[in-house]
Short mmCIF file of C-alpha atoms in Angstrom, two decimals:
data_model
loop_
_atom_site.label_atom_id
_atom_site.label_comp_id
_atom_site.label_asym_id
_atom_site.label_seq_id
_atom_site.Cartn_x
_atom_site.Cartn_y
_atom_site.Cartn_z
CA MET G 240 98.38 67.38 124.51
CA GLY G 241 98.79 68.18 128.19
CA GLU G 242 99.60 71.37 130.02
CA LEU G 243 102.13 73.68 128.45
CA GLU G 244 104.62 73.01 131.18
CA ASN G 245 104.95 69.53 129.64
CA THR G 246 105.39 70.75 126.08
CA THR G 247 107.32 73.96 126.54
CA ASP G 248 109.95 73.36 123.90
CA TYR G 249 107.42 72.66 121.16
CA LEU G 250 105.55 75.94 121.36
CA ASP G 251 106.43 78.93 119.25
CA TYR G 252 104.95 82.30 118.52
CA ASP G 253 101.86 82.55 116.46
CA ILE G 254 101.91 84.38 113.13
CA PHE G 255 99.10 86.64 114.31
CA GLU G 256 97.62 85.70 117.62
CA ASP G 257 99.94 83.69 119.91
CA LEU G 258 101.72 86.40 121.85
CA ILE G 259 102.89 84.36 124.87
CA PRO G 260 106.63 83.55 124.64
CA VAL G 261 107.66 79.96 125.21
CA ARG G 262 109.87 81.10 128.07
CA ASP G 263 106.84 82.29 130.03
CA THR G 264 105.65 78.74 130.42
CA TYR G 265 108.45 78.09 132.86
CA SER G 266 107.20 80.70 135.29
CA LYS G 267 104.20 80.60 137.60
CA LYS G 268 103.05 84.13 136.92
CA THR G 269 99.98 84.86 134.84
CA PRO G 270 101.36 85.13 131.26
CA MET G 271 99.23 88.08 130.25
CA GLU G 272 99.99 90.38 133.17
CA PRO G 273 102.80 92.35 131.45
CA LEU G 274 100.74 92.60 128.27
CA THR G 275 97.63 94.30 129.61
CA ILE G 276 98.24 97.72 128.08
CA VAL G 277 99.58 96.28 124.86
CA GLN G 278 96.56 93.96 124.71
CA VAL G 279 94.13 96.90 124.93
CA VAL G 280 95.99 98.91 122.30
CA THR G 281 96.22 95.93 120.00
CA ALA G 282 92.52 95.13 120.27
CA LEU G 283 91.66 98.78 119.54
CA ILE G 284 93.85 99.00 116.46
CA TYR G 285 92.50 95.66 115.23
CA SER G 286 88.97 97.01 115.62
CA ILE G 287 89.74 100.20 113.70
CA THR G 288 91.50 98.21 111.00
CA CYS G 289 88.56 95.85 110.65
CA LEU G 290 86.02 98.69 110.36
CA LEU G 291 88.02 100.71 107.83
CA GLY G 292 89.13 97.60 105.96
CA LEU G 293 85.63 96.24 105.42
CA LEU G 294 84.22 99.62 104.45
CA GLY G 295 87.11 100.81 102.27
CA ASN G 296 87.83 97.59 100.45
CA GLY G 297 84.12 96.90 100.10
CA LEU G 298 83.72 100.23 98.33
CA VAL G 299 86.68 99.55 96.07
CA ILE G 300 85.26 96.16 95.08
CA ALA G 301 81.79 97.66 94.43
CA ILE G 302 83.25 100.45 92.30
CA ILE G 303 85.45 98.16 90.21
CA PHE G 304 82.55 95.78 89.53
CA LYS G 305 80.73 98.70 87.88
CA MET G 306 83.77 99.69 85.81
CA LYS G 307 85.10 98.37 82.53
CA LYS G 308 87.50 95.55 83.37
CA THR G 309 91.05 96.37 82.35
CA VAL G 310 94.29 94.72 83.42
CA THR G 311 94.88 97.45 85.98
CA THR G 312 91.42 97.28 87.53
CA ILE G 313 91.68 93.48 87.76
CA TRP G 314 94.93 93.84 89.78
CA PHE G 315 93.27 96.31 92.15
CA LEU G 316 90.12 94.18 92.44
CA ASN G 317 92.08 91.14 93.58
CA LEU G 318 94.18 93.25 95.96
CA ALA G 319 91.03 94.63 97.56
CA ALA G 320 89.47 91.17 97.70
CA ALA G 321 92.51 89.79 99.59
CA ASP G 322 92.34 92.63 102.13
CA PHE G 323 88.56 92.32 102.46
CA LEU G 324 88.77 88.58 103.14
CA PHE G 325 91.39 89.25 105.81
CA ASN G 326 89.13 91.79 107.53
CA VAL G 327 86.13 89.46 107.47
CA PHE G 328 87.95 87.12 109.85
CA LEU G 329 89.68 89.82 111.87
CA PRO G 330 86.90 89.87 114.52
CA LEU G 331 88.10 86.44 115.60
CA ASN G 332 91.47 87.91 116.43
CA ILE G 333 89.84 90.88 118.15
CA ALA G 334 87.86 88.53 120.37
CA TYR G 335 90.92 86.38 121.04
CA THR G 336 92.90 89.44 122.17
CA ALA G 337 90.07 91.00 124.17
CA MET G 338 89.38 87.74 126.03
CA GLY G 339 92.94 87.55 127.29
CA PHE G 340 94.11 85.24 124.47
CA HIS G 341 91.48 82.61 125.05
CA TRP G 342 90.49 80.85 121.80
CA VAL G 343 86.87 79.67 121.88
CA PHE G 344 86.35 78.97 118.19
CA GLY G 345 87.77 75.43 117.98
CA ARG G 346 90.87 73.80 116.52
CA ASP G 347 89.64 73.75 112.91
CA MET G 348 88.83 77.46 112.94
CA CYS G 349 92.24 78.10 114.50
CA LYS G 350 93.78 76.55 111.41
CA VAL G 351 91.44 78.22 108.92
CA ASN G 352 91.77 81.65 110.54
CA ASN G 353 95.57 81.57 110.43
CA LEU G 354 95.53 80.16 106.89
CA LEU G 355 93.50 83.16 105.71
CA LEU G 356 95.80 85.60 107.47
CA ASN G 357 98.83 84.14 105.69
CA LEU G 358 96.92 83.97 102.44
CA ASN G 359 96.32 87.70 102.63
CA MET G 360 100.03 88.39 103.07
CA TYR G 361 101.14 86.22 100.18
CA THR G 362 98.46 87.23 97.70
CA SER G 363 98.98 90.90 98.48
CA VAL G 364 102.74 90.83 98.00
CA PHE G 365 102.50 88.66 94.89
CA LEU G 366 99.89 91.00 93.40
CA LEU G 367 102.09 94.02 94.14
CA THR G 368 104.98 92.20 92.47
CA ILE G 369 103.01 91.38 89.34
CA ILE G 370 101.67 94.95 89.19
CA SER G 371 105.27 96.25 89.27
CA PHE G 372 106.37 93.74 86.65
CA HIS G 373 103.41 94.60 84.41
CA ARG G 374 104.14 98.34 84.60
CA CYS G 375 107.79 97.69 83.83
CA ILE G 376 106.85 95.69 80.73
CA LEU G 377 104.51 98.49 79.64
CA VAL G 378 107.36 100.95 79.74
CA VAL G 379 109.99 98.76 78.06
CA PHE G 380 107.69 97.18 75.45
CA PRO G 381 104.62 99.48 75.23
CA VAL G 382 103.23 98.22 71.91
CA GLN G 383 103.77 94.49 72.45
CA SER G 384 102.46 94.56 76.00
CA GLN G 385 99.22 96.20 74.88
CA LYS G 386 98.58 93.28 72.58
CA HIS G 387 99.52 90.42 74.90
CA TRP G 388 98.44 91.66 78.34
CA THR G 389 94.71 91.23 78.09
CA PRO G 390 92.11 91.11 80.90
CA THR G 391 91.83 87.35 80.34
CA ILE G 392 95.56 86.92 80.91
CA ALA G 393 95.30 89.09 84.03
CA TRP G 394 92.54 86.89 85.46
CA VAL G 395 94.62 83.74 84.79
CA VAL G 396 97.61 85.31 86.53
CA CYS G 397 95.42 86.25 89.52
CA ILE G 398 94.05 82.72 89.82
CA ILE G 399 97.60 81.35 89.80
CA ILE G 400 98.57 83.85 92.51
CA TRP G 401 95.65 82.80 94.73
CA ILE G 402 96.52 79.10 94.27
CA PHE G 403 100.20 79.72 94.93
CA GLY G 404 99.36 81.85 97.96
CA PHE G 405 97.18 79.06 99.35
CA LEU G 406 99.98 76.51 98.95
CA MET G 407 102.45 78.87 100.61
CA SER G 408 100.01 79.25 103.53
CA SER G 409 99.54 75.50 103.99
CA PRO G 410 101.84 75.28 107.06
CA SER G 411 98.93 76.79 109.00
CA ILE G 412 96.85 73.69 108.20
CA VAL G 413 99.63 71.33 109.16
CA PHE G 414 101.10 72.94 112.30
CA ARG G 415 98.26 75.04 113.73
CA ASP G 416 96.93 73.61 116.98
CA THR G 417 95.12 74.43 120.23
CA THR G 418 95.85 73.46 123.82
CA THR G 419 94.63 74.33 127.31
CA PHE G 420 96.90 76.34 129.59
CA ARG G 421 95.77 77.66 132.97
CA ASN G 422 92.06 77.63 132.02
CA ARG G 423 92.74 79.24 128.64
CA ILE G 424 92.66 77.70 125.20
CA LEU G 425 95.61 78.89 123.12
CA CYS G 426 95.78 78.92 119.32
CA PHE G 427 99.42 78.36 118.43
CA TYR G 428 102.00 76.70 116.18
CA ASN G 429 102.88 73.16 117.29
CA PHE G 430 105.82 72.45 115.03
CA SER G 431 106.64 69.18 116.74
CA LEU G 432 103.18 67.72 116.10
CA SER G 433 103.89 65.58 119.15
CA SER G 434 104.07 65.76 122.93
CA SER G 435 107.32 63.81 123.01
CA ARG G 436 110.41 65.75 124.08
CA ASN G 437 112.46 63.72 121.63
CA ASP G 438 110.96 65.86 118.86
CA THR G 439 112.25 69.14 120.29
CA GLY G 440 115.14 69.51 117.87
CA LEU G 441 113.04 68.64 114.85
CA GLY G 442 110.32 71.05 115.94
CA THR G 443 112.89 73.84 116.25
CA GLN G 444 114.21 73.09 112.74
CA LYS G 445 110.69 73.17 111.30
CA HIS G 446 110.05 76.48 113.04
CA LYS G 447 113.20 78.02 111.53
CA MET G 448 112.39 76.63 108.09
CA VAL G 449 108.84 77.95 108.04
CA THR G 450 109.85 81.39 109.34
CA THR G 451 112.80 81.72 106.95
CA PHE G 452 110.76 80.54 103.98
CA ARG G 453 108.02 83.07 104.78
CA PHE G 454 110.63 85.83 105.08
CA LEU G 455 112.26 85.03 101.77
CA MET G 456 109.11 84.34 99.68
CA GLY G 457 106.83 86.87 101.35
CA PHE G 458 109.27 89.74 101.70
CA ILE G 459 112.85 89.60 100.37
CA LEU G 460 112.31 88.11 96.88
CA PRO G 461 109.26 90.25 96.08
CA MET G 462 111.10 93.35 97.30
CA ILE G 463 114.03 92.57 95.00
CA VAL G 464 111.79 92.08 91.97
CA ILE G 465 109.74 95.22 92.70
CA THR G 466 112.87 97.33 93.30
CA VAL G 467 114.45 96.20 90.02
CA CYS G 468 111.21 96.91 88.11
CA TYR G 469 110.95 100.47 89.40
CA ILE G 470 114.63 101.17 88.82
CA ILE G 471 114.07 100.25 85.17
CA ILE G 472 110.92 102.38 85.03
CA ILE G 473 112.65 105.43 86.52
CA PHE G 474 115.64 105.15 84.20
CA ARG G 475 113.35 104.77 81.17
CA LEU G 476 111.32 107.80 82.19
CA LYS G 477 114.40 109.93 82.65
CA LYS G 478 115.89 108.71 79.41
CA ASN G 479 112.79 109.73 77.44
CA ARG G 480 112.23 112.91 79.51
CA LEU G 481 108.56 112.15 79.92
CA THR G 482 106.61 115.01 81.41
CA LYS G 483 103.15 113.56 81.65
CA SER G 484 101.45 113.20 85.02
CA LYS G 485 102.77 110.21 86.91
CA LYS G 486 99.95 110.10 89.43
CA PRO G 487 99.18 106.37 88.87
CA LEU G 488 102.89 105.60 89.35
CA ARG G 489 102.99 107.48 92.63
CA ILE G 490 99.88 105.69 93.85
CA ILE G 491 101.25 102.21 93.33
CA VAL G 492 104.72 103.12 94.63
CA THR G 493 103.10 104.48 97.79
CA ILE G 494 101.02 101.31 98.19
CA ILE G 495 104.13 99.12 97.81
CA THR G 496 106.15 101.29 100.21
CA THR G 497 103.36 101.16 102.80
CA PHE G 498 103.14 97.37 102.49
CA PHE G 499 106.83 96.85 103.17
CA LEU G 500 106.96 99.36 106.01
CA CYS G 501 104.08 97.54 107.67
CA TRP G 502 105.52 94.07 107.22
CA CYS G 503 109.25 94.67 107.76
CA PRO G 504 109.03 94.86 111.59
CA TYR G 505 106.90 91.71 111.65
CA HIS G 506 109.32 89.60 109.64
CA THR G 507 112.33 90.99 111.50
CA LEU G 508 110.99 90.18 114.94
CA HIS G 509 109.85 86.69 113.90
CA LEU G 510 113.32 85.93 112.57
CA LEU G 511 114.76 87.01 115.91
CA GLU G 512 112.22 84.81 117.64
CA THR G 513 113.73 81.69 116.04
CA ASP G 514 116.68 82.31 118.37
CA HIS G 515 114.64 83.75 121.22
CA ARG G 516 117.20 82.98 123.93
CA SER G 517 119.53 85.66 122.57
CA VAL G 518 116.86 88.40 122.87
CA PRO G 519 115.32 89.79 126.11
CA GLU G 520 111.92 88.33 126.87
CA THR G 521 110.25 91.76 127.10
CA VAL G 522 111.13 92.46 123.45
CA PHE G 523 108.77 89.68 122.39
CA GLU G 524 106.15 90.31 125.08
CA ILE G 525 105.73 93.92 123.91
CA GLY G 526 107.00 93.76 120.37
CA LEU G 527 105.12 90.79 118.91
CA PRO G 528 101.62 92.22 119.50
CA LEU G 529 102.68 95.61 118.13
CA VAL G 530 104.42 94.44 114.95
CA THR G 531 101.54 92.04 114.31
CA VAL G 532 98.89 94.71 114.54
CA ILE G 533 100.99 97.04 112.33
CA ALA G 534 101.20 94.32 109.68
CA ALA G 535 97.46 93.68 109.95
CA SER G 536 96.67 97.41 109.63
CA ASN G 537 98.04 97.35 106.07
CA SER G 538 94.80 95.63 105.01
CA CYS G 539 92.83 98.87 105.44
CA MET G 540 95.36 101.33 104.02
CA ASN G 541 95.04 100.91 100.23
CA PRO G 542 91.56 102.50 99.91
CA ILE G 543 92.75 105.40 102.07
CA LEU G 544 95.75 105.88 99.81
CA TYR G 545 93.51 105.81 96.72
CA VAL G 546 91.43 108.63 98.19
CA PHE G 547 94.31 110.80 99.41
CA MET G 548 96.34 110.43 96.23
CA GLY G 549 93.50 110.74 93.74
CA GLN G 550 93.97 113.80 91.53
CA ASP G 551 90.75 115.35 92.85
CA PHE G 552 91.52 114.96 96.55
CA LYS G 553 92.11 118.70 97.02
CA LYS G 554 88.63 119.38 95.63
CA PHE G 555 86.69 118.73 98.80
CA GLN G 556 83.34 118.93 97.05
CA VAL G 557 84.19 115.67 95.29
CA THR G 558 82.81 112.64 97.14
CA ILE G 559 84.95 109.83 98.49
CA LEU G 560 83.39 107.50 95.95
CA SER G 561 84.50 109.80 93.16
CA ARG G 562 88.02 109.94 94.49
CA LEU G 563 88.20 106.18 94.72
CA ALA G 564 86.89 105.75 91.21
CA ASN G 565 89.30 108.41 89.91
CA ALA G 566 92.32 106.73 91.48
CA LEU G 567 91.34 103.37 90.03
CA THR G 568 90.50 104.64 86.55
CA GLU G 569 93.31 107.10 85.79
CA ASP G 570 95.19 104.52 83.71
CA THR G 571 92.08 103.59 81.75
CA ILE G 572 90.96 107.16 81.06
CA ASN G 573 94.40 108.30 79.99
CA SER G 574 94.86 105.25 77.80
CA VAL G 575 91.65 106.03 75.93
CA HIS G 576 92.89 109.57 75.24
CA SER G 577 96.20 108.24 73.94
CA PHE G 578 94.58 105.91 71.40
CA SER G 579 92.45 108.74 70.01
CA ARG G 580 95.54 110.64 68.84
CA LYS G 581 96.06 109.07 65.42
CA SER G 582 97.82 112.01 63.84
CA VAL G 583 101.07 111.65 65.79
CA THR G 584 104.02 109.66 64.54
CA LYS G 585 104.68 106.14 65.71
CA ALA G 586 107.73 107.19 67.68
CA SER G 587 105.96 109.98 69.52
CA SER G 588 102.92 107.80 70.18
CA MET G 589 105.07 105.15 71.78
CA THR G 590 106.63 107.72 74.05
CA GLU G 591 103.20 109.01 74.90
CA LYS G 592 102.01 105.53 75.83
CA GLU G 593 104.96 105.00 78.13
CA SER G 594 103.93 108.06 80.08
CA ILE G 595 100.25 107.28 80.10
CA LEU G 596 100.51 103.64 81.13
CA LEU G 597 102.27 104.61 84.34
#
């Protein structure tokens, strides 16, 4: 592929790194000039995210490996693993940003890096969806779900989620590409897969299809399922007037809310980018780096939420490791207590389980 001036219509915004709008290729100015401040801020936030993400998710993984494996801990283990994997490759994006968007890691790594970034998004949202569905089933069918939802089933579900997430991320392998532009190597989406201008319309259609598909499968549909699940949970709790501590429920609801707040601006701006001529250029020049780094920062937030929302957070003498373990084991500990109460009636024990399993 030649210079970008010859392939302008086939370039689109990157999912995570390509921050130069296609319209900039028509001008003779240096593309990164208006992005200098944003570039510095983005690289800084990426660096903080990487540090906290590797440390926090690494601790969560280490703690869970030492714990008894339950369905809940398996969900959290895979969620932490997805975020940890994302942060392992985040230094590539930090270097790309800090070097003025100059990709020096080769075309294959351009594909692999973006594949892993998308894989993190899909596996995270699918795991949050299955966690919500699982908790809903526990409330509606507490006895049956205890029998059928075993750790083995949870591992099988997680494996399916990882495979499905990989397949959903496959456009990165197909369309990811590199090219040289004004002495810089860019890592970008080449939806046309050709340097022929006759493919412009087809490339645009592929761009819209990939972006819309990602928006629906990675955001809208999971949000609908999660919302329905928690509406059912809330109504069931109110109906039974359960008064037990709902700390585990608040933790997972906060994690889900944080995920969608981080990713909503990203998906919104990329949908607008499919019709970029109707939006001022500066919106993408400034907005894309910011919404991307906000989305990426979600990968370090879950361990922080575990610590801050753990029931012993206010006891400052308790170590961070204890708070993490407490947040991850509340369901298990409370469930053990519930099964030790054999003197209660079946009806009351079922109500008790509904409260505990949240």
